[in-house]
Amino acid sequence: MSEKPRWSRFVRAFSHFMFFFFIVSFVISCCTMLFVTVLSESLEVTLTEENVAAAAKLTFLNVVVISLIFTVADGIRRRFTVERPAKQIVTASEKMIAGDFNVRVKPVSKFMCDENFNKIIDCINQMAKELSGVETLRTDFVANVSHEMKTPLAVMQNYATLLQSEDLTEEQRREYARAISSACRHLSEMVSNVLKLSRLENQQIYPKTERYDLGEQLCECLLQYEGVWEKKRIEIETDIEDDVVITADRELLSHVWSNLFSNAFKFTPDGGRVSLTLKKEGNLAIVRVADTGIGISSQVGEHIFEKFYQADASHATKGNGLGLALVKRIIDITRAEISVESTLGKGSVFTVKLKTDGHETEKNM
Ligand code: ADP
């Protein structure tokens, strides 16, 4: 907080003094007049002009001294109970404006200061904490995106250099071209996921709700993975209840199902099993995607919905750790629920609960 110039502080102190002076002089004048009138009437004494002048001078002196005492006492009170906490709050706010979100303001003493200061201080501390979390997420996000982009870019660069040499067999040329194309696909998937996530987080996508049959949508999404389950000889089990109709954003939810199926197939070894069930319980549609894959430990389970989180940090399995972050965001926007139960080495079950009551869902959205 910038220090005020000396003259401005003097003007302020003087105006405080004048304020108390008028109040004290008014109160003392009224009291004195009342006292003197009652006294002279009851004692039947006639006051001379000198008596009144002497009393007036004494009273005036009293007023000046009492006003001065009040001004000083009020100045001290204000310094400790108003100016000091206000200065702390302003200093903290200025630091936050400058980008320092680690700043915290100490609560003020309840006996001396107005309790409202502590409420403001609480809000400032909370705001600083939230902003510091957002800042960490932002910097982590940028670092993660850059890191994830570096690998496919390096792959493309290396293979493109190799492709330039003239003594390559046709087979090698095709293999290098395939590697470049796969790195391109990986990069483009990641960029499109980052864009989707950023649009979802900035609420640029608003759910466009429509009434539709959830079972049909689940089957359509699952069928897109037919090539994958055939190649890996994965057994498919489905138990889909008829006529489960929901009112939701069809396109957004299709991302949820695709990500869950894609993970189930990705993390299930050859010859495993993936099952899909849809049940209606009360006004809830319950979707379960289960697999007999590698499973998720409880430690990993706490992080799987975070951006760029992958249990296998070596990235041996394809992916970029954005799929479940997208799923979670869509689930939040749709006001649905998602949970996961898993046993390491045995498999995982992802459960999504959606409201089937169309009108209510529409209202919520
Ligand atoms: P990606 O699949 O691209 O790595 P996701 O966000 O979809 O990213 O998943 C994050 C992590 O959660 C995965 O890397 C994996 O470790 C774990 N995971 C997700 N689904 C499953 C599953 N069905 N079985 C085992 N692990 C899973």
Short mmCIF file of C-alpha atoms and ligand atoms in Angstrom, two decimals:
data_model
loop_
_atom_site.label_atom_id
_atom_site.label_comp_id
_atom_site.label_asym_id
_atom_site.label_seq_id
_atom_site.Cartn_x
_atom_site.Cartn_y
_atom_site.Cartn_z
CA MET A 1 0.00 0.00 0.00
CA SER A 2 1.53 3.36 -0.99
CA GLU A 3 2.26 5.63 1.99
CA LYS A 4 0.10 8.75 2.08
CA PRO A 5 1.94 12.16 2.02
CA ARG A 6 2.50 13.83 5.41
CA TRP A 7 0.15 16.76 4.72
CA SER A 8 -2.67 14.43 3.74
CA ARG A 9 -2.29 12.52 7.00
CA PHE A 10 -2.30 15.86 8.86
CA VAL A 11 -5.49 16.94 7.06
CA ARG A 12 -7.09 13.62 7.97
CA ALA A 13 -6.03 13.89 11.63
CA PHE A 14 -7.32 17.46 11.72
CA SER A 15 -10.66 16.49 10.23
CA HIS A 16 -10.98 13.74 12.85
CA PHE A 17 -10.19 16.28 15.52
CA MET A 18 -12.81 18.68 14.16
CA PHE A 19 -15.33 15.87 14.09
CA PHE A 20 -14.80 15.07 17.77
CA PHE A 21 -14.57 18.79 18.57
CA PHE A 22 -18.05 19.46 17.21
CA ILE A 23 -19.54 16.41 18.86
CA VAL A 24 -17.89 17.06 22.23
CA SER A 25 -18.62 20.80 22.14
CA PHE A 26 -22.25 20.15 21.31
CA VAL A 27 -22.66 17.57 24.08
CA ILE A 28 -20.77 19.61 26.71
CA SER A 29 -22.55 22.87 25.76
CA CYS A 30 -25.96 21.22 26.11
CA CYS A 31 -25.01 19.59 29.45
CA THR A 32 -23.49 22.79 30.85
CA MET A 33 -26.46 24.92 29.81
CA LEU A 34 -28.85 22.45 31.38
CA PHE A 35 -26.79 22.18 34.55
CA VAL A 36 -26.35 25.97 34.95
CA THR A 37 -30.04 26.67 34.26
CA VAL A 38 -31.21 24.07 36.78
CA LEU A 39 -28.65 25.22 39.35
CA SER A 40 -29.42 28.95 39.02
CA GLU A 41 -33.14 28.30 39.18
CA SER A 42 -33.00 26.03 42.20
CA LEU A 43 -30.55 28.26 44.13
CA GLU A 44 -32.18 31.43 42.78
CA VAL A 45 -28.75 32.80 41.83
CA THR A 46 -28.31 35.38 39.09
CA LEU A 47 -25.21 34.76 37.00
CA THR A 48 -23.06 37.73 36.05
CA GLU A 49 -21.42 38.20 32.67
CA GLU A 50 -17.93 37.47 34.15
CA ASN A 51 -19.19 34.22 35.69
CA VAL A 52 -20.55 33.11 32.29
CA ALA A 53 -17.38 34.22 30.41
CA ALA A 54 -15.09 32.35 32.86
CA ALA A 55 -17.27 29.23 32.67
CA ALA A 56 -17.36 29.45 28.84
CA LYS A 57 -13.55 29.67 28.61
CA LEU A 58 -13.13 26.71 30.97
CA THR A 59 -15.72 24.72 29.04
CA PHE A 60 -14.03 25.57 25.71
CA LEU A 61 -10.70 24.37 27.11
CA ASN A 62 -12.37 21.18 28.31
CA VAL A 63 -13.86 20.63 24.88
CA VAL A 64 -10.48 21.09 23.17
CA VAL A 65 -8.71 18.71 25.57
CA ILE A 66 -11.41 16.02 25.49
CA SER A 67 -11.61 16.22 21.67
CA LEU A 68 -7.84 15.85 21.50
CA ILE A 69 -7.91 12.80 23.78
CA PHE A 70 -10.69 11.23 21.66
CA THR A 71 -8.82 11.99 18.43
CA VAL A 72 -5.62 10.36 19.70
CA ALA A 73 -7.47 7.34 21.13
CA ASP A 74 -9.49 6.93 17.95
CA GLY A 75 -6.32 7.29 15.84
CA ILE A 76 -4.62 4.50 17.81
CA ARG A 77 -7.72 2.32 17.60
CA ARG A 78 -8.00 2.86 13.85
CA ARG A 79 -4.33 2.14 13.30
CA PHE A 80 -4.53 -1.29 14.90
CA THR A 81 -8.07 -2.33 14.09
CA VAL A 82 -8.60 -0.91 10.60
CA GLU A 83 -5.42 0.33 8.93
CA ARG A 84 -3.18 -2.62 9.81
CA PRO A 85 -5.51 -5.41 8.57
CA ALA A 86 -6.51 -3.30 5.55
CA LYS A 87 -2.83 -2.80 4.72
CA GLN A 88 -2.19 -6.57 5.00
CA ILE A 89 -5.14 -7.29 2.68
CA VAL A 90 -4.03 -4.71 0.12
CA THR A 91 -0.41 -5.97 0.19
CA ALA A 92 -1.60 -9.57 -0.34
CA SER A 93 -3.91 -8.51 -3.19
CA GLU A 94 -1.08 -6.57 -4.85
CA LYS A 95 1.16 -9.64 -4.65
CA MET A 96 -1.56 -11.77 -6.25
CA ILE A 97 -1.97 -9.20 -9.04
CA ALA A 98 1.78 -9.55 -9.61
CA GLY A 99 1.33 -13.35 -9.95
CA ASP A 100 2.43 -14.55 -6.49
CA PHE A 101 -0.34 -16.93 -5.38
CA ASN A 102 1.59 -18.34 -2.42
CA VAL A 103 0.75 -15.31 -0.35
CA ARG A 104 -1.44 -15.82 2.76
CA VAL A 105 -2.81 -13.22 5.21
CA LYS A 106 -2.72 -13.94 8.96
CA PRO A 107 -6.13 -13.66 10.65
CA VAL A 108 -6.48 -10.62 12.91
CA SER A 109 -7.23 -10.71 16.64
CA LYS A 110 -10.95 -11.11 17.30
CA PHE A 111 -10.85 -8.87 20.40
CA MET A 112 -9.41 -5.84 18.68
CA CYS A 113 -10.72 -5.98 15.13
CA ASP A 114 -14.02 -6.21 13.36
CA GLU A 115 -14.85 -9.88 12.66
CA ASN A 116 -15.61 -8.93 9.04
CA PHE A 117 -11.89 -8.48 8.43
CA ASN A 118 -11.36 -12.16 9.20
CA LYS A 119 -14.10 -13.06 6.72
CA ILE A 120 -12.36 -10.99 4.02
CA ILE A 121 -8.98 -12.52 4.97
CA ASP A 122 -10.47 -16.03 4.75
CA CYS A 123 -11.80 -15.26 1.27
CA ILE A 124 -8.45 -13.82 0.13
CA ASN A 125 -6.56 -16.89 1.44
CA GLN A 126 -9.06 -19.23 -0.22
CA MET A 127 -8.80 -17.30 -3.48
CA ALA A 128 -4.97 -17.42 -3.36
CA LYS A 129 -5.08 -21.18 -2.71
CA GLU A 130 -7.48 -21.81 -5.62
CA LEU A 131 -5.49 -19.59 -7.98
CA SER A 132 -2.26 -21.29 -7.01
CA GLY A 133 -3.87 -24.71 -7.75
CA VAL A 134 -5.10 -23.49 -11.14
CA GLU A 135 -1.68 -22.04 -11.93
CA THR A 136 0.03 -25.35 -11.06
CA LEU A 137 -2.48 -27.24 -13.23
CA ARG A 138 -1.90 -24.82 -16.11
CA THR A 139 1.89 -25.07 -15.96
CA ASP A 140 1.73 -28.87 -15.53
CA PHE A 141 -0.67 -29.07 -18.47
CA VAL A 142 1.62 -27.04 -20.75
CA ALA A 143 4.63 -29.12 -19.64
CA ASN A 144 2.72 -32.37 -20.24
CA VAL A 145 1.46 -31.34 -23.68
CA SER A 146 4.96 -30.30 -24.73
CA HIS A 147 6.43 -33.53 -23.38
CA GLU A 148 3.80 -35.71 -25.08
CA MET A 149 4.32 -33.89 -28.38
CA LYS A 150 8.08 -34.32 -28.33
CA THR A 151 8.01 -38.13 -28.66
CA PRO A 152 5.94 -38.44 -31.88
CA LEU A 153 7.70 -35.43 -33.35
CA ALA A 154 11.10 -37.03 -32.70
CA VAL A 155 9.86 -40.30 -34.25
CA MET A 156 8.67 -38.46 -37.35
CA GLN A 157 11.91 -36.54 -37.65
CA ASN A 158 14.07 -39.67 -37.34
CA TYR A 159 12.11 -41.71 -39.86
CA ALA A 160 11.85 -38.78 -42.27
CA THR A 161 15.67 -38.48 -42.15
CA LEU A 162 16.04 -42.22 -42.73
CA LEU A 163 13.63 -42.05 -45.68
CA GLN A 164 15.93 -39.57 -47.39
CA SER A 165 18.73 -42.13 -47.88
CA GLU A 166 18.71 -43.64 -51.33
CA ASP A 167 19.84 -47.23 -50.61
CA LEU A 168 16.58 -48.35 -48.95
CA THR A 169 14.64 -51.44 -49.83
CA GLU A 170 10.97 -51.08 -50.67
CA GLU A 171 10.12 -52.90 -47.41
CA GLN A 172 12.17 -50.43 -45.30
CA ARG A 173 10.62 -47.45 -47.09
CA ARG A 174 7.13 -48.77 -46.30
CA GLU A 175 8.02 -49.50 -42.68
CA TYR A 176 9.41 -45.99 -42.11
CA ALA A 177 6.39 -44.41 -43.79
CA ARG A 178 4.11 -46.51 -41.54
CA ALA A 179 6.01 -45.32 -38.44
CA ILE A 180 5.62 -41.68 -39.51
CA SER A 181 1.93 -42.15 -40.19
CA SER A 182 1.38 -43.82 -36.78
CA ALA A 183 3.24 -41.00 -34.98
CA CYS A 184 1.11 -38.48 -36.91
CA ARG A 185 -2.06 -40.28 -35.82
CA HIS A 186 -0.90 -40.30 -32.20
CA LEU A 187 -0.15 -36.59 -32.35
CA SER A 188 -3.42 -35.73 -34.02
CA GLU A 189 -5.38 -37.82 -31.47
CA MET A 190 -3.65 -36.01 -28.65
CA VAL A 191 -4.21 -32.56 -30.14
CA SER A 192 -7.88 -33.31 -30.76
CA ASN A 193 -8.25 -34.60 -27.16
CA VAL A 194 -6.54 -31.50 -25.80
CA LEU A 195 -8.87 -29.30 -27.86
CA LYS A 196 -11.97 -31.23 -26.76
CA LEU A 197 -10.89 -31.04 -23.14
CA SER A 198 -10.14 -27.34 -23.34
CA ARG A 199 -13.51 -26.63 -25.00
CA LEU A 200 -15.27 -28.72 -22.36
CA GLU A 201 -13.41 -27.00 -19.54
CA ASN A 202 -14.13 -23.56 -20.88
CA GLN A 203 -17.79 -24.51 -21.25
CA GLN A 204 -17.77 -23.67 -24.95
CA ILE A 205 -19.66 -26.92 -25.50
CA TYR A 206 -23.14 -26.83 -24.08
CA PRO A 207 -24.98 -30.12 -23.96
CA LYS A 208 -27.41 -30.41 -26.86
CA THR A 209 -29.89 -32.74 -25.27
CA GLU A 210 -32.13 -35.16 -27.12
CA ARG A 211 -34.15 -38.22 -26.16
CA TYR A 212 -32.65 -41.42 -27.43
CA ASP A 213 -32.27 -45.13 -26.77
CA LEU A 214 -29.09 -45.64 -24.72
CA GLY A 215 -28.84 -49.36 -25.51
CA GLU A 216 -28.68 -48.64 -29.24
CA GLN A 217 -25.95 -46.07 -28.77
CA LEU A 218 -23.88 -48.45 -26.62
CA CYS A 219 -24.16 -51.22 -29.25
CA GLU A 220 -23.17 -48.83 -32.07
CA CYS A 221 -20.11 -47.67 -30.12
CA LEU A 222 -19.09 -51.20 -29.17
CA LEU A 223 -19.35 -52.40 -32.79
CA GLN A 224 -16.71 -49.85 -33.81
CA TYR A 225 -14.20 -52.04 -31.93
CA GLU A 226 -15.12 -55.26 -33.75
CA GLY A 227 -11.79 -55.28 -35.61
CA VAL A 228 -9.90 -54.90 -32.31
CA TRP A 229 -11.68 -57.67 -30.41
CA GLU A 230 -11.40 -60.04 -33.35
CA LYS A 231 -7.68 -59.37 -33.71
CA LYS A 232 -7.09 -59.93 -29.98
CA ARG A 233 -9.57 -62.83 -29.78
CA ILE A 234 -11.40 -61.09 -26.96
CA GLU A 235 -14.72 -62.58 -25.94
CA ILE A 236 -17.62 -60.11 -25.83
CA GLU A 237 -20.54 -60.40 -23.41
CA THR A 238 -23.50 -58.06 -23.54
CA ASP A 239 -26.58 -57.76 -21.38
CA ILE A 240 -28.56 -54.75 -22.57
CA GLU A 241 -32.01 -53.96 -21.24
CA ASP A 242 -34.48 -52.75 -23.87
CA ASP A 243 -36.05 -49.30 -23.98
CA VAL A 244 -33.71 -47.48 -21.66
CA VAL A 245 -34.30 -43.98 -22.95
CA ILE A 246 -32.32 -41.00 -21.70
CA THR A 247 -32.28 -37.30 -22.47
CA ALA A 248 -28.67 -36.24 -22.89
CA ASP A 249 -26.08 -35.01 -25.36
CA ARG A 250 -25.66 -38.01 -27.64
CA GLU A 251 -22.33 -36.90 -29.12
CA LEU A 252 -20.73 -36.11 -25.76
CA LEU A 253 -21.80 -39.41 -24.26
CA SER A 254 -20.47 -41.32 -27.26
CA HIS A 255 -16.98 -40.05 -26.26
CA VAL A 256 -17.53 -41.60 -22.82
CA TRP A 257 -18.46 -45.03 -24.17
CA SER A 258 -15.69 -44.98 -26.80
CA ASN A 259 -13.05 -44.17 -24.19
CA LEU A 260 -14.27 -46.87 -21.80
CA PHE A 261 -14.38 -49.51 -24.57
CA SER A 262 -11.04 -48.44 -26.00
CA ASN A 263 -9.39 -48.76 -22.56
CA ALA A 264 -11.08 -52.10 -21.88
CA PHE A 265 -9.70 -53.53 -25.14
CA LYS A 266 -6.33 -51.83 -24.74
CA PHE A 267 -5.69 -53.16 -21.23
CA THR A 268 -7.11 -56.66 -21.77
CA PRO A 269 -4.63 -59.23 -23.05
CA ASP A 270 -5.37 -61.54 -25.98
CA GLY A 271 -8.05 -64.12 -25.21
CA GLY A 272 -9.61 -62.05 -22.41
CA ARG A 273 -13.21 -60.93 -21.96
CA VAL A 274 -14.98 -57.56 -22.12
CA SER A 275 -18.58 -57.26 -21.01
CA LEU A 276 -21.13 -54.51 -21.36
CA THR A 277 -24.32 -54.30 -19.31
CA LEU A 278 -27.12 -51.78 -19.27
CA LYS A 279 -29.74 -51.95 -16.53
CA LYS A 280 -32.49 -49.65 -15.42
CA GLU A 281 -32.76 -49.21 -11.65
CA GLY A 282 -35.46 -46.77 -10.57
CA ASN A 283 -34.92 -43.66 -12.64
CA LEU A 284 -31.26 -44.50 -13.21
CA ALA A 285 -29.64 -46.09 -16.24
CA ILE A 286 -26.62 -48.07 -15.10
CA VAL A 287 -23.92 -48.84 -17.64
CA ARG A 288 -21.11 -51.24 -16.71
CA VAL A 289 -18.03 -51.84 -18.83
CA ALA A 290 -16.03 -54.72 -17.36
CA ASP A 291 -12.83 -56.34 -18.55
CA THR A 292 -10.51 -59.15 -17.52
CA GLY A 293 -7.47 -56.97 -18.15
CA ILE A 294 -4.46 -55.87 -16.13
CA GLY A 295 -6.55 -54.11 -13.48
CA ILE A 296 -5.82 -50.93 -11.57
CA SER A 297 -4.20 -50.71 -8.12
CA SER A 298 -5.91 -48.50 -5.52
CA GLN A 299 -2.99 -46.03 -5.72
CA VAL A 300 -3.35 -45.72 -9.50
CA GLY A 301 -7.14 -45.61 -9.18
CA GLU A 302 -6.92 -42.30 -7.33
CA HIS A 303 -5.30 -40.62 -10.34
CA ILE A 304 -6.80 -42.17 -13.47
CA PHE A 305 -9.20 -39.26 -14.05
CA GLU A 306 -6.35 -36.73 -13.98
CA LYS A 307 -5.07 -35.22 -17.19
CA PHE A 308 -2.10 -37.02 -18.75
CA TYR A 309 -2.05 -39.67 -16.03
CA GLN A 310 -0.92 -43.09 -17.23
CA ALA A 311 -0.12 -45.91 -14.82
CA ASP A 312 2.45 -47.13 -17.31
CA ALA A 313 4.75 -44.12 -17.42
CA SER A 314 6.81 -45.77 -20.15
CA HIS A 315 3.82 -45.27 -22.49
CA ALA A 316 4.26 -48.83 -23.73
CA THR A 317 0.52 -48.99 -24.33
CA LYS A 318 -0.89 -46.48 -26.77
CA GLY A 319 -2.64 -43.41 -25.40
CA ASN A 320 -1.95 -40.07 -23.88
CA GLY A 321 -3.69 -40.15 -20.52
CA LEU A 322 -6.41 -37.72 -21.60
CA GLY A 323 -9.23 -40.18 -22.28
CA LEU A 324 -10.53 -40.57 -18.72
CA ALA A 325 -10.02 -36.86 -17.97
CA LEU A 326 -12.37 -36.18 -20.90
CA VAL A 327 -14.78 -38.84 -19.66
CA LYS A 328 -14.87 -37.29 -16.18
CA ARG A 329 -15.49 -33.81 -17.55
CA ILE A 330 -18.37 -35.03 -19.73
CA ILE A 331 -19.82 -36.99 -16.81
CA ASP A 332 -19.71 -33.82 -14.67
CA ILE A 333 -21.35 -31.72 -17.38
CA THR A 334 -24.04 -34.37 -17.85
CA ARG A 335 -24.54 -34.55 -14.06
CA ALA A 336 -23.98 -38.27 -14.13
CA GLU A 337 -21.69 -40.38 -11.94
CA ILE A 338 -18.73 -42.58 -12.72
CA SER A 339 -16.94 -45.06 -10.48
CA VAL A 340 -14.38 -47.80 -10.92
CA GLU A 341 -13.80 -51.09 -9.14
CA SER A 342 -10.71 -53.02 -10.00
CA THR A 343 -8.41 -55.80 -8.87
CA LEU A 344 -4.83 -55.73 -10.02
CA GLY A 345 -4.19 -58.53 -12.48
CA LYS A 346 -7.86 -59.55 -12.64
CA GLY A 347 -9.71 -56.73 -14.36
CA SER A 348 -11.73 -53.55 -13.95
CA VAL A 349 -15.36 -52.49 -13.94
CA PHE A 350 -16.31 -48.93 -14.85
CA THR A 351 -19.86 -47.99 -13.82
CA VAL A 352 -21.73 -44.95 -15.14
CA LYS A 353 -25.05 -43.87 -13.65
CA LEU A 354 -27.29 -41.57 -15.69
CA LYS A 355 -30.75 -40.20 -14.99
CA THR A 356 -33.41 -41.65 -17.24
CA ASP A 357 -36.00 -39.10 -16.23
CA GLY A 358 -35.83 -36.99 -19.38
CA HIS A 359 -37.50 -33.83 -18.14
CA GLU A 360 -35.43 -33.53 -15.02
CA THR A 361 -32.16 -34.18 -16.87
CA GLU A 362 -33.08 -31.48 -19.41
CA LYS A 363 -33.81 -29.01 -16.63
CA ASN A 364 -30.51 -29.76 -14.90
CA MET A 365 -28.55 -29.18 -18.02
P1 ADP B 1 -4.80 -43.63 -21.81
O1 ADP B 1 -5.69 -44.81 -21.95
O2 ADP B 1 -4.70 -42.82 -23.04
O3 ADP B 1 -3.49 -43.95 -21.20
P2 ADP B 1 -6.83 -42.74 -19.98
O4 ADP B 1 -7.05 -41.40 -19.39
O5 ADP B 1 -7.92 -43.32 -20.81
O6 ADP B 1 -5.48 -42.63 -20.78
O7 ADP B 1 -6.50 -43.74 -18.79
C1 ADP B 1 -5.57 -43.37 -17.83
C2 ADP B 1 -4.90 -44.57 -17.22
O8 ADP B 1 -5.88 -45.31 -16.46
C3 ADP B 1 -4.36 -45.53 -18.22
O9 ADP B 1 -3.08 -45.16 -18.67
C4 ADP B 1 -4.34 -46.82 -17.40
O10 ADP B 1 -3.21 -46.85 -16.57
C5 ADP B 1 -5.56 -46.69 -16.51
N1 ADP B 1 -6.73 -47.42 -17.07
C6 ADP B 1 -7.82 -46.88 -17.65
N2 ADP B 1 -8.71 -47.84 -18.00
C7 ADP B 1 -8.18 -49.03 -17.62
C8 ADP B 1 -8.60 -50.40 -17.71
N3 ADP B 1 -9.77 -50.74 -18.25
N4 ADP B 1 -7.76 -51.34 -17.20
C9 ADP B 1 -6.59 -51.02 -16.64
N5 ADP B 1 -6.11 -49.73 -16.54
C10 ADP B 1 -6.90 -48.75 -17.01
#
